[in-house]
PDB file of C-alpha atoms and ligand atoms in Angstrom:
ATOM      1  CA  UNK A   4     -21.362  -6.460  49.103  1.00  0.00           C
ATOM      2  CA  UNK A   5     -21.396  -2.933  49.585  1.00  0.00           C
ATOM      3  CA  UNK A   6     -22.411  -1.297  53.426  1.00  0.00           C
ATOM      4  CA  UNK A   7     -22.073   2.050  54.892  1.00  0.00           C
ATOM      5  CA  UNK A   8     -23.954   5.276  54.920  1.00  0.00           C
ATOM      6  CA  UNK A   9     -23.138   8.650  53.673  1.00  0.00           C
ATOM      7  CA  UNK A  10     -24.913  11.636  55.362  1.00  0.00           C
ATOM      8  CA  UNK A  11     -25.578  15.169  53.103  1.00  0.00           C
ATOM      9  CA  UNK A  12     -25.531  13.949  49.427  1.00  0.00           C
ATOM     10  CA  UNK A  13     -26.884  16.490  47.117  1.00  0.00           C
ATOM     11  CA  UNK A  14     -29.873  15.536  45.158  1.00  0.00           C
ATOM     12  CA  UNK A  15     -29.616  12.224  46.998  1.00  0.00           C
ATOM     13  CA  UNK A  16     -33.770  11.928  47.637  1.00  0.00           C
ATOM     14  CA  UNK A  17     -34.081  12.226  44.473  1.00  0.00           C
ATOM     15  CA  UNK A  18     -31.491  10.773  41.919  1.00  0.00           C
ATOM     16  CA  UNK A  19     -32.397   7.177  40.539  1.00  0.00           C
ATOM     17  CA  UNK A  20     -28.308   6.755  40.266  1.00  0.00           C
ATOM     18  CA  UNK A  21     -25.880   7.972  42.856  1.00  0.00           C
ATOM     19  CA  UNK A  22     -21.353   7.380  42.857  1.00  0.00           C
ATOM     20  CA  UNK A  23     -20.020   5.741  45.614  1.00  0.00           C
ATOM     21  CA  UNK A  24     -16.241   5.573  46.406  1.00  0.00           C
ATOM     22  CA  UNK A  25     -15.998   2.527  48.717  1.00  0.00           C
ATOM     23  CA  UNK A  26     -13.456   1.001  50.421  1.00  0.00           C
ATOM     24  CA  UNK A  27     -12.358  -2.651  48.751  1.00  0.00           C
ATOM     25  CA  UNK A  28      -8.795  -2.612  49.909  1.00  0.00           C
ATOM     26  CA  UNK A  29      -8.923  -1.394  53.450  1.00  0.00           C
ATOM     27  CA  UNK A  30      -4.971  -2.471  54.027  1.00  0.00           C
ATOM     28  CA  UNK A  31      -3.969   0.184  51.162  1.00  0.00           C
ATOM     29  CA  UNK A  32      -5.741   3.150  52.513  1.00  0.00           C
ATOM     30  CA  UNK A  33      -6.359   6.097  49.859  1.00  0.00           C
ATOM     31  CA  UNK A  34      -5.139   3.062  47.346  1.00  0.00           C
ATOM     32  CA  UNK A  35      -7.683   0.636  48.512  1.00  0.00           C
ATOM     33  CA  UNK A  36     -10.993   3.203  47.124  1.00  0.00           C
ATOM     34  CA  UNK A  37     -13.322   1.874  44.271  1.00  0.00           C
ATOM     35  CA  UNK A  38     -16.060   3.539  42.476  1.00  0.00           C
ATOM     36  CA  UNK A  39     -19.379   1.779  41.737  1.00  0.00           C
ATOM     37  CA  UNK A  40     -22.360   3.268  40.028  1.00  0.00           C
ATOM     38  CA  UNK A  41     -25.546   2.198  42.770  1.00  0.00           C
ATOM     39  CA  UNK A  42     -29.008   2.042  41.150  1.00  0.00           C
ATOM     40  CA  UNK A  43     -32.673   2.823  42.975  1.00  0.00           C
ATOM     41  CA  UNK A  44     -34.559  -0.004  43.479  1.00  0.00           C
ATOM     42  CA  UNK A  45     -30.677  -2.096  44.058  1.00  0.00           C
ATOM     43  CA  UNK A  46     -31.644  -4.642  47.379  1.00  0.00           C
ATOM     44  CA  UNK A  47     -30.302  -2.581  50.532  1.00  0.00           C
ATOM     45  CA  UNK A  48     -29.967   0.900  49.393  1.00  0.00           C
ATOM     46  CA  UNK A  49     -32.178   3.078  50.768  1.00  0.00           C
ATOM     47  CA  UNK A  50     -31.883   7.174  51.402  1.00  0.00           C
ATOM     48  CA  UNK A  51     -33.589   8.503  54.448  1.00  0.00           C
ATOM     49  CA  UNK A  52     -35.873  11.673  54.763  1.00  0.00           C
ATOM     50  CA  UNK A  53     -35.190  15.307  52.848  1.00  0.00           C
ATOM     51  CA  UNK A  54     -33.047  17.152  55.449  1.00  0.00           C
ATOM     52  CA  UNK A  55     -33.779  20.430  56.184  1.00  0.00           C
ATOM     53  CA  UNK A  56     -31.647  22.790  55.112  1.00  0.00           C
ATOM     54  CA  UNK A  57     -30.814  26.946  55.783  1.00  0.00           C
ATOM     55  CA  UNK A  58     -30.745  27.611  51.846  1.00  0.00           C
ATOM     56  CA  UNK A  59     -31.004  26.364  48.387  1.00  0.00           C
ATOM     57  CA  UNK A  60     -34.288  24.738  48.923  1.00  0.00           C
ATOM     58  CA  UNK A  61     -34.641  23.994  44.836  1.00  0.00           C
ATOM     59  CA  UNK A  62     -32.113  21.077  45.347  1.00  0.00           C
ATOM     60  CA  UNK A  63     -32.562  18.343  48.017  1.00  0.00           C
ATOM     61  CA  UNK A  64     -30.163  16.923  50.245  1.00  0.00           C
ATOM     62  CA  UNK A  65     -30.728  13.437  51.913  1.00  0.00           C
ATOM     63  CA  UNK A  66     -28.646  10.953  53.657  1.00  0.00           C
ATOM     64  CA  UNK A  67     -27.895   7.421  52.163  1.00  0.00           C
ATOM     65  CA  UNK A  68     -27.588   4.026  53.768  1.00  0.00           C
ATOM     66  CA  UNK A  69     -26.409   0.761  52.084  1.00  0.00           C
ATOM     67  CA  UNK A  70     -26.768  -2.500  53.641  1.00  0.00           C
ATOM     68  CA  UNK A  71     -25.415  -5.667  51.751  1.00  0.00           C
ATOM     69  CA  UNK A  72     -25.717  -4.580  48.247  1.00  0.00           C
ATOM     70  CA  UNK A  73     -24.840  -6.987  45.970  1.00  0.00           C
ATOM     71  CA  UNK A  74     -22.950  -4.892  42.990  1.00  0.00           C
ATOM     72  CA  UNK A  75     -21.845  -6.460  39.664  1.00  0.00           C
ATOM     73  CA  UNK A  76     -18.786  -5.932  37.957  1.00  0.00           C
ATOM     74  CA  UNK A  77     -20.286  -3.750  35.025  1.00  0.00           C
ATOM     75  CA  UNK A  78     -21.541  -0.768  38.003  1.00  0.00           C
ATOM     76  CA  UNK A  79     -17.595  -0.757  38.741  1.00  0.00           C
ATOM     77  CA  UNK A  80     -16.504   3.079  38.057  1.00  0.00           C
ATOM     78  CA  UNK A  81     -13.273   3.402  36.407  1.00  0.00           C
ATOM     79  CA  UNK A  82     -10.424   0.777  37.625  1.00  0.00           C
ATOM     80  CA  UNK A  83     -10.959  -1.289  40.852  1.00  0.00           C
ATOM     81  CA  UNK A  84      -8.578   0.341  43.863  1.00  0.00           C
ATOM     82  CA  UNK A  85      -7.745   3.546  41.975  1.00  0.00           C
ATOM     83  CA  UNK A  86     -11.323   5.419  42.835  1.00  0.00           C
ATOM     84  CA  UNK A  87      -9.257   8.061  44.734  1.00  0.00           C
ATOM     85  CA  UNK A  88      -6.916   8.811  41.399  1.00  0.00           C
ATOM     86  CA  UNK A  89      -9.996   9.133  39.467  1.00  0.00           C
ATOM     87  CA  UNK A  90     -11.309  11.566  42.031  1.00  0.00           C
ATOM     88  CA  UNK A  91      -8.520  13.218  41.867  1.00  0.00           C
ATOM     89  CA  UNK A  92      -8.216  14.135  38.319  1.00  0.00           C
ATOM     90  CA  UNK A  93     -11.921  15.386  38.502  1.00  0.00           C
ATOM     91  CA  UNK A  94     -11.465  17.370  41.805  1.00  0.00           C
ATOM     92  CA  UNK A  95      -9.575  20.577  40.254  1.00  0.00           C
ATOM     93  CA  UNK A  96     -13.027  20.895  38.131  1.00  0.00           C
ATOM     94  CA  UNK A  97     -15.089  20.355  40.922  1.00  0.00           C
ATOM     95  CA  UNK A  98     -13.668  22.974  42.899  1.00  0.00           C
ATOM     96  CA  UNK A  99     -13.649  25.857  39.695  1.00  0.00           C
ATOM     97  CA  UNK A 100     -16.931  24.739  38.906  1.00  0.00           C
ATOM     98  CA  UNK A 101     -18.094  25.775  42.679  1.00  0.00           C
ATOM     99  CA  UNK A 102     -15.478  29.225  42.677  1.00  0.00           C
ATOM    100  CA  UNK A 103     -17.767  29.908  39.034  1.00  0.00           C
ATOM    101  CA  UNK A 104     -20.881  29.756  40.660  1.00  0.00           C
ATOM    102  CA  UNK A 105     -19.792  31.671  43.983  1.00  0.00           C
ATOM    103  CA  UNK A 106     -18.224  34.460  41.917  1.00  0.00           C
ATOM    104  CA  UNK A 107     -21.412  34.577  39.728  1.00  0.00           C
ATOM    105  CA  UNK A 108     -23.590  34.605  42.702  1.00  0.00           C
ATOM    106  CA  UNK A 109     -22.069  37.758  44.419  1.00  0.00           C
ATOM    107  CA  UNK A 110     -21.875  39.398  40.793  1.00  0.00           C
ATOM    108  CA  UNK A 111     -25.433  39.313  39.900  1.00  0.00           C
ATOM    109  CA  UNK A 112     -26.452  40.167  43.457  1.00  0.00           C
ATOM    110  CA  UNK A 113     -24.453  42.884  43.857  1.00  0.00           C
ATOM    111  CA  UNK A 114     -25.388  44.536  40.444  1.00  0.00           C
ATOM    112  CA  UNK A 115     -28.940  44.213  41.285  1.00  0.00           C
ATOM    113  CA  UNK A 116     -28.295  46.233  45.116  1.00  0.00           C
ATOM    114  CA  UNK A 117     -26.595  48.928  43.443  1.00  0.00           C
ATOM    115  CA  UNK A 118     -29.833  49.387  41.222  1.00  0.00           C
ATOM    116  CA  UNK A 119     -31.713  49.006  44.536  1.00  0.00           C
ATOM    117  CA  UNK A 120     -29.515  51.854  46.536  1.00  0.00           C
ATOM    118  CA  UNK A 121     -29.255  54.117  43.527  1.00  0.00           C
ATOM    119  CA  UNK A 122     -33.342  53.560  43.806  1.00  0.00           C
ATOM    120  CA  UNK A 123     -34.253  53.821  47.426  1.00  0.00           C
ATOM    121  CA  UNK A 124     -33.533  57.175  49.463  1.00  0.00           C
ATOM    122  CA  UNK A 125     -33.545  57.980  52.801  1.00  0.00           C
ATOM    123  CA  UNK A 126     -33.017  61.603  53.991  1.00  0.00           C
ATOM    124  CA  UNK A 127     -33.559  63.052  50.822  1.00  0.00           C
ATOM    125  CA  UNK A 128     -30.545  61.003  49.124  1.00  0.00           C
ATOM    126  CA  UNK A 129     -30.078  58.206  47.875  1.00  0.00           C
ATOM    127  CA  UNK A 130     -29.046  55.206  50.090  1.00  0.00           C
ATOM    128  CA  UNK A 131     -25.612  54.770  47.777  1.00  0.00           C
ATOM    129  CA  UNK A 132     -25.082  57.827  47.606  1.00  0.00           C
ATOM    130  CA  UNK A 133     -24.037  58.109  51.659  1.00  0.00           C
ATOM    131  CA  UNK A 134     -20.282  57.830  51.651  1.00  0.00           C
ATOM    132  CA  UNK A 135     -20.311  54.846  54.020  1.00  0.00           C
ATOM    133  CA  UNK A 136     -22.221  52.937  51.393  1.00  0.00           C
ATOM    134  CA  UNK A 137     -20.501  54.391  48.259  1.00  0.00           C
ATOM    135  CA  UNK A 138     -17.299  53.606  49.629  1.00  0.00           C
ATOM    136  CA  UNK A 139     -18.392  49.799  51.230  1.00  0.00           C
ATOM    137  CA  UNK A 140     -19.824  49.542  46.981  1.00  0.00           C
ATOM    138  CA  UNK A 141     -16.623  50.537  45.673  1.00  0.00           C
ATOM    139  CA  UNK A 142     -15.110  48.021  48.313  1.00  0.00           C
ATOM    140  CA  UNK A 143     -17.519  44.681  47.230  1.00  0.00           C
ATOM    141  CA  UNK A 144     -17.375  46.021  43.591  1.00  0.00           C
ATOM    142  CA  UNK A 145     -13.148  45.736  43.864  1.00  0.00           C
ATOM    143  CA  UNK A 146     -13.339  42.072  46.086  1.00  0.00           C
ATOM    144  CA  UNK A 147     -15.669  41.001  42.948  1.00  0.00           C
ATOM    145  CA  UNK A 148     -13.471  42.064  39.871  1.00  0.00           C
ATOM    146  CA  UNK A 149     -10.136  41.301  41.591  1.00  0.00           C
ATOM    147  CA  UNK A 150     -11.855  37.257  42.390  1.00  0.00           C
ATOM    148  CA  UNK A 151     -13.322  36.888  39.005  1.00  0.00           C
ATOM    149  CA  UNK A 152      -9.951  37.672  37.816  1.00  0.00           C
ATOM    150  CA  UNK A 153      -8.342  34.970  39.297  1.00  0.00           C
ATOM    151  CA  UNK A 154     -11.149  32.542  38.707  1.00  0.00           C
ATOM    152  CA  UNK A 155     -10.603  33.640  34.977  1.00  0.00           C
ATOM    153  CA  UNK A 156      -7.061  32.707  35.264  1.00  0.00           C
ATOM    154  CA  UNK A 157      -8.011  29.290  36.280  1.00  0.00           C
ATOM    155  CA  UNK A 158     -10.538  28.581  33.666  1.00  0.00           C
ATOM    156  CA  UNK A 159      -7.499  29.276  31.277  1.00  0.00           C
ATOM    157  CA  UNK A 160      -5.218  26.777  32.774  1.00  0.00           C
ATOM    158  CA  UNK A 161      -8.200  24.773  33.115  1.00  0.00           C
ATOM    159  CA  UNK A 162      -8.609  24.647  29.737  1.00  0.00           C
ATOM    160  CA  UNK A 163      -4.843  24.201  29.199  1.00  0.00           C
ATOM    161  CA  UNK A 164      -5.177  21.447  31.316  1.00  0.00           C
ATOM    162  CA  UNK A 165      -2.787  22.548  33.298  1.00  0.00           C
ATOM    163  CA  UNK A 166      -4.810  23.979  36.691  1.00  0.00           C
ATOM    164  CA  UNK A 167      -3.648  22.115  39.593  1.00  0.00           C
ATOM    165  CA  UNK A 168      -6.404  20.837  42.546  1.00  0.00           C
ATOM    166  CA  UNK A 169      -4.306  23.365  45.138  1.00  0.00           C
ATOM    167  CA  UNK A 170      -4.867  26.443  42.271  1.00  0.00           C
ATOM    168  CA  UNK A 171      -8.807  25.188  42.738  1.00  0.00           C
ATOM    169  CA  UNK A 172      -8.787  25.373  46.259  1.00  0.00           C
ATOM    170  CA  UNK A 173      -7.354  28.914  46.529  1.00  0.00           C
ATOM    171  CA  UNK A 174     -10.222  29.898  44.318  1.00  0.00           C
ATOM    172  CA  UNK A 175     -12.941  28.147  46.227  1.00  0.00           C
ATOM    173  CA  UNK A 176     -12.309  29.075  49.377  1.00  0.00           C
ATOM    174  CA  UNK A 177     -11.630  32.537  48.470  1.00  0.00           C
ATOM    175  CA  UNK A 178     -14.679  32.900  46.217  1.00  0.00           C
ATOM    176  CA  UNK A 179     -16.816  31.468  49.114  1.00  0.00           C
ATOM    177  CA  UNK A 180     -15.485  33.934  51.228  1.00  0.00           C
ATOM    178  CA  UNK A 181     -15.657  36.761  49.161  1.00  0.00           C
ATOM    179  CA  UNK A 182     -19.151  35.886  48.025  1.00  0.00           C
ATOM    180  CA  UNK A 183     -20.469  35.606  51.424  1.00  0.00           C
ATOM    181  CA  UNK A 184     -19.020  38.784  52.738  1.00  0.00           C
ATOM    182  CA  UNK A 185     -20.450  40.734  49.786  1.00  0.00           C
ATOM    183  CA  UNK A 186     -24.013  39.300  49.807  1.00  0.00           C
ATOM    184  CA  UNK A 187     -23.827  40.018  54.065  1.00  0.00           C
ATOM    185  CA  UNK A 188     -23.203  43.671  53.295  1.00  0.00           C
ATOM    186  CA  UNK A 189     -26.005  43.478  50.110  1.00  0.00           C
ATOM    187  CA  UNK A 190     -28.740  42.631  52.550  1.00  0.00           C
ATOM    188  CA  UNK A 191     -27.146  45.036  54.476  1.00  0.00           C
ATOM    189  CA  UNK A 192     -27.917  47.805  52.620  1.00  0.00           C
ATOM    190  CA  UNK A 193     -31.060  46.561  51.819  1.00  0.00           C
ATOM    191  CA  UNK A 194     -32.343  47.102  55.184  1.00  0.00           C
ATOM    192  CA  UNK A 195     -35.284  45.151  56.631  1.00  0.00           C
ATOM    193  CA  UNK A 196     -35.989  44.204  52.948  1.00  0.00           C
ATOM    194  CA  UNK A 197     -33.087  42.573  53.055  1.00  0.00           C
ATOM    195  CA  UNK A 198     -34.234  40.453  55.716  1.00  0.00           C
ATOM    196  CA  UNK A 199     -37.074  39.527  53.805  1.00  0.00           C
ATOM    197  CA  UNK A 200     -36.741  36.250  51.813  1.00  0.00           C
ATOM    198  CA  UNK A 201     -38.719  37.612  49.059  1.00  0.00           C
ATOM    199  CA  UNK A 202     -35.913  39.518  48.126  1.00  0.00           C
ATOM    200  CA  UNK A 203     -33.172  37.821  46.241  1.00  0.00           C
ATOM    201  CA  UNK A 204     -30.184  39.586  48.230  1.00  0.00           C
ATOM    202  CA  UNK A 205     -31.838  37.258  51.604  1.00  0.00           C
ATOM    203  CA  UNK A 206     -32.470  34.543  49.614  1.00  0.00           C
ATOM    204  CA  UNK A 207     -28.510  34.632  48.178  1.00  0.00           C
ATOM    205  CA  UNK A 208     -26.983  35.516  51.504  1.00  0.00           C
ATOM    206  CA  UNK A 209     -29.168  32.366  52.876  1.00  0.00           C
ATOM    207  CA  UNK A 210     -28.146  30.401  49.934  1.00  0.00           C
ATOM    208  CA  UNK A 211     -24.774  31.000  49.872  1.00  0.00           C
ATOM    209  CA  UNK A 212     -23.266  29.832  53.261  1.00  0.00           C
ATOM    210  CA  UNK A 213     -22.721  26.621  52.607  1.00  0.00           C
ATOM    211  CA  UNK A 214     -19.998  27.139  50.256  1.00  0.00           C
ATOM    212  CA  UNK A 215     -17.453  27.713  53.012  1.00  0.00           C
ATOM    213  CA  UNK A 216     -18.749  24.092  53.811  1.00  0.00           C
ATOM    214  CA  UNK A 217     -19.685  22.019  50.957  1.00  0.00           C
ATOM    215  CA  UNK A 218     -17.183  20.158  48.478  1.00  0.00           C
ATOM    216  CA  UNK A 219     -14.335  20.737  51.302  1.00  0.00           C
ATOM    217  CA  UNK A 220     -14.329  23.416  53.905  1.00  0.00           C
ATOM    218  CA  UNK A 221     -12.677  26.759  53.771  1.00  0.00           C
ATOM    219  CA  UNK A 222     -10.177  24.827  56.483  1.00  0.00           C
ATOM    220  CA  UNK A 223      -9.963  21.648  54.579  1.00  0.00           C
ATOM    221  CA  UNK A 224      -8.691  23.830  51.150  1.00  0.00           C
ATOM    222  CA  UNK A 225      -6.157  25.867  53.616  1.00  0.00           C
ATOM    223  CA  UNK A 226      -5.310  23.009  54.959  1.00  0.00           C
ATOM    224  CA  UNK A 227      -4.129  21.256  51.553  1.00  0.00           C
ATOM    225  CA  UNK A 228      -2.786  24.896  50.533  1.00  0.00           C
ATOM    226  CA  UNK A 229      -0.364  24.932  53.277  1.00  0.00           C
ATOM    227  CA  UNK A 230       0.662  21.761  53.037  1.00  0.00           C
ATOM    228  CA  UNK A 231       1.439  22.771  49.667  1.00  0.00           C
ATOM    229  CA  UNK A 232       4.092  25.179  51.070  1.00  0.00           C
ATOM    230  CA  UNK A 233       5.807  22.629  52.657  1.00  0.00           C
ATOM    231  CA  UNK A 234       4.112  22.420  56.297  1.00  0.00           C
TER     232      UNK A 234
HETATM  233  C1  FAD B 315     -26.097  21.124  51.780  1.00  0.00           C
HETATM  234  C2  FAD B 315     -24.956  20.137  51.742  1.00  0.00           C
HETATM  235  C3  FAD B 315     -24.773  19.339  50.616  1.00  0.00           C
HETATM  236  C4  FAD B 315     -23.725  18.424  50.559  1.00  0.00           C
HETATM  237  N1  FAD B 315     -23.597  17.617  49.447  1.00  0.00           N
HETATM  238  C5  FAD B 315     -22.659  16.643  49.439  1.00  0.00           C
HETATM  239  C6  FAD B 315     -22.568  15.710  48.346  1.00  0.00           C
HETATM  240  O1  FAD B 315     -23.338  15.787  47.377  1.00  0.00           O
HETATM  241  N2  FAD B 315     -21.623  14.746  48.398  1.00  0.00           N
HETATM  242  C7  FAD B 315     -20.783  14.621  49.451  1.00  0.00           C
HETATM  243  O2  FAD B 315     -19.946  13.708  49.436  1.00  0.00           O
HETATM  244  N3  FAD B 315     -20.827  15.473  50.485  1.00  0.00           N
HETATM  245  C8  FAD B 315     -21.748  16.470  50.514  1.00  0.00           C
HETATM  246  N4  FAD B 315     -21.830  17.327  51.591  1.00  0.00           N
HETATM  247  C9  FAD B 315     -20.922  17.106  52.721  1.00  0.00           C
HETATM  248  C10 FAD B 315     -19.891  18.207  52.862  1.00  0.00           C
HETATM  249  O3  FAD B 315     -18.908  18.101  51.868  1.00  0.00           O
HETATM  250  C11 FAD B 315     -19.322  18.140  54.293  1.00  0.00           C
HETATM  251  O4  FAD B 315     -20.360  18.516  55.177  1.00  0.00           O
HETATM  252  C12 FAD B 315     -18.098  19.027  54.460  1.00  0.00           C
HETATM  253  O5  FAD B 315     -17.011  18.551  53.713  1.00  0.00           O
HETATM  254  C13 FAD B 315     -17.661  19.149  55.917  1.00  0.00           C
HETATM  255  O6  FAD B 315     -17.541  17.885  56.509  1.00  0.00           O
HETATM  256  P1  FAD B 315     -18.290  17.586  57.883  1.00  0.00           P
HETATM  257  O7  FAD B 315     -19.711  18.019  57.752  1.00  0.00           O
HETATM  258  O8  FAD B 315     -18.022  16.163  58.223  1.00  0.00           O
HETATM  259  O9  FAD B 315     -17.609  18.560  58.939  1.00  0.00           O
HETATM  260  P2  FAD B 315     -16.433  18.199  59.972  1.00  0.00           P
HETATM  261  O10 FAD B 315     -15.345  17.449  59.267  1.00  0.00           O
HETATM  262  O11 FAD B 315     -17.030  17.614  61.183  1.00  0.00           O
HETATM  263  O12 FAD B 315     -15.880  19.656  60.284  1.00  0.00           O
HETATM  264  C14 FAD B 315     -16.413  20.514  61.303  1.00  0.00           C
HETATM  265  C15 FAD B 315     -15.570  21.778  61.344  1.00  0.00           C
HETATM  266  O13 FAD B 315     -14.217  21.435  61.646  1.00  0.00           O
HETATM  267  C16 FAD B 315     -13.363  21.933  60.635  1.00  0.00           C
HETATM  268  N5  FAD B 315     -12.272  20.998  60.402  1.00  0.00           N
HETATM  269  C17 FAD B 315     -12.351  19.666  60.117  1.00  0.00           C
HETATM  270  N6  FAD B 315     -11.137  19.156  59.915  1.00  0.00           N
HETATM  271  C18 FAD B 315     -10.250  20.186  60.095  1.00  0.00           C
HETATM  272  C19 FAD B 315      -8.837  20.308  60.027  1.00  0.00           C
HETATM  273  N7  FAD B 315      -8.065  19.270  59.704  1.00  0.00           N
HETATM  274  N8  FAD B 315      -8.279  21.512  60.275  1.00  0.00           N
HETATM  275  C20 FAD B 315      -9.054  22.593  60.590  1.00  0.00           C
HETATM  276  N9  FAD B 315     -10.399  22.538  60.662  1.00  0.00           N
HETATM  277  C21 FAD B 315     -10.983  21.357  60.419  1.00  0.00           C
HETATM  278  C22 FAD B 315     -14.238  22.032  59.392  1.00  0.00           C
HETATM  279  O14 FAD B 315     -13.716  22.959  58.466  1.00  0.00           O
HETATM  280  C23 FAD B 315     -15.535  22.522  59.995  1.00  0.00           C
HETATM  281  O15 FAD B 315     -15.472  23.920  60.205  1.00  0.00           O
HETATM  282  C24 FAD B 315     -22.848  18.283  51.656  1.00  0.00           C
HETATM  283  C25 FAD B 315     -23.037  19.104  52.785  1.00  0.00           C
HETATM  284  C26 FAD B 315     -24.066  20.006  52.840  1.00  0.00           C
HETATM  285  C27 FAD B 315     -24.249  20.848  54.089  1.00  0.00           C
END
């Protein structure tokens, strides 16, 4: 019998099959975790209302509540008591596959509001072309390269098999960071348009704050990086 609730799951309203790691062996902690495949229409699941959310309207984000459902053996994920091994070997992905899309994110954006302030003037100049914003686009252009870099580094090892989940977390929680502070300074220097959520630098900069949240916050991955080190 499986009970509990799990609040912000992504695509939760509407995915007909959603992973749960559950506890089975309390007494064993992290060792104690199962995974079971639960299935809509399953007696006792049930997800609650579309939350509302800052950004990324395209994908919903729902809460989920099980009461009493009855699971058989074959919707067992993996090995019984070793759901938080399995989740470990996947979580070094998990975390590259969000530094990809961060890194990719401030990329496009940022190509796009150099077009825009090579395009739009202001006191007979172009916006770029002031040295404040020439030298803040030679800044975000620099943050960008120098990230993908090291993202491309761990798609390598990735690869190799050999990128480690603390690697992944440097790059997520840097990427995140990186990614937010460029697409803050790309609606910047979009002005009020920028402000507008018809424009994709608003819609991106709205978009993109959850990734200091999401999959593990920017504190969480610093927190497993330093205890890396020893602390
Ligand atoms: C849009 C969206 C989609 C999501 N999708 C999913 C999903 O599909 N599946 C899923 O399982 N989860 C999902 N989540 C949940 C998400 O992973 C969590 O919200 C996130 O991990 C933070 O946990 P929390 O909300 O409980 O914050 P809390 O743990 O309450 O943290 C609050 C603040 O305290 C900080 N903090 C907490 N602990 C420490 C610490 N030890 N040291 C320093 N600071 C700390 C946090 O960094 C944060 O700033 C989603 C969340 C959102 C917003």
């Amino acid at each position: 019998m499986l009970n509990g609730s799990k609040t912000f799951i992504t695509n939760g309203y509407s995915a007909d099959l959603v992973v749960v790691a559950a506890r089975t062996s309390p007494e064993k902690k992290a060792k104690g975790i199962t995974l079971f495949a639960v299935e809509t229409g399953m007696p006792g699941f049930q997800r609650g209302r579309k939350l509302d959310k800052v950004g990324q309207p395209e994908s919903d984000t729902a809460e989920l509540f099980f009461e009493d459902v009855r699971l058989p053996t074959e919707n067992v994920i993996g090995e019984v008591d070793r759901g938080f091994v399995h989740m470990m070997e996947r979580l070094p992905q998990e975390r590259l596959g969000g530094a990809l899309s961060n890194i990719a994110h401030a990329a496009q954006i940022l190509s796009e509001t150099i077009e825009y302030t090579k395009e739009r003037t202001a006191f007979g100049q172009s916006i770029g072309s002031f040295q404040h914003n020439k030298f803040l686009l030679a800044d975000l252009v620099t943050r960008v390269e120098v990230t993908q870099a090291y993202v491309d580094r761990c798609i390598s090892k990735h690869a190799a098999g050999t990128l480690t989940a603390i690697d992944a977390a440097k790059a997520k929680w840097w990427s995140a960071e990186v990614q937010n502070e460029v697409l803050d300074s790309c609606v910047q220097l979009h002005g009020g348009y920028g402000y507008m959520t018809e424009y994709r630098a608003a819609r991106a900069w709205m978009d993109a704050r959850v990734t200091k949240i999401w999959a593990g916050s920017n504190e969480i991955m610093k927190e497993l990086i330093g205890r890396d080190l020893g602390f």
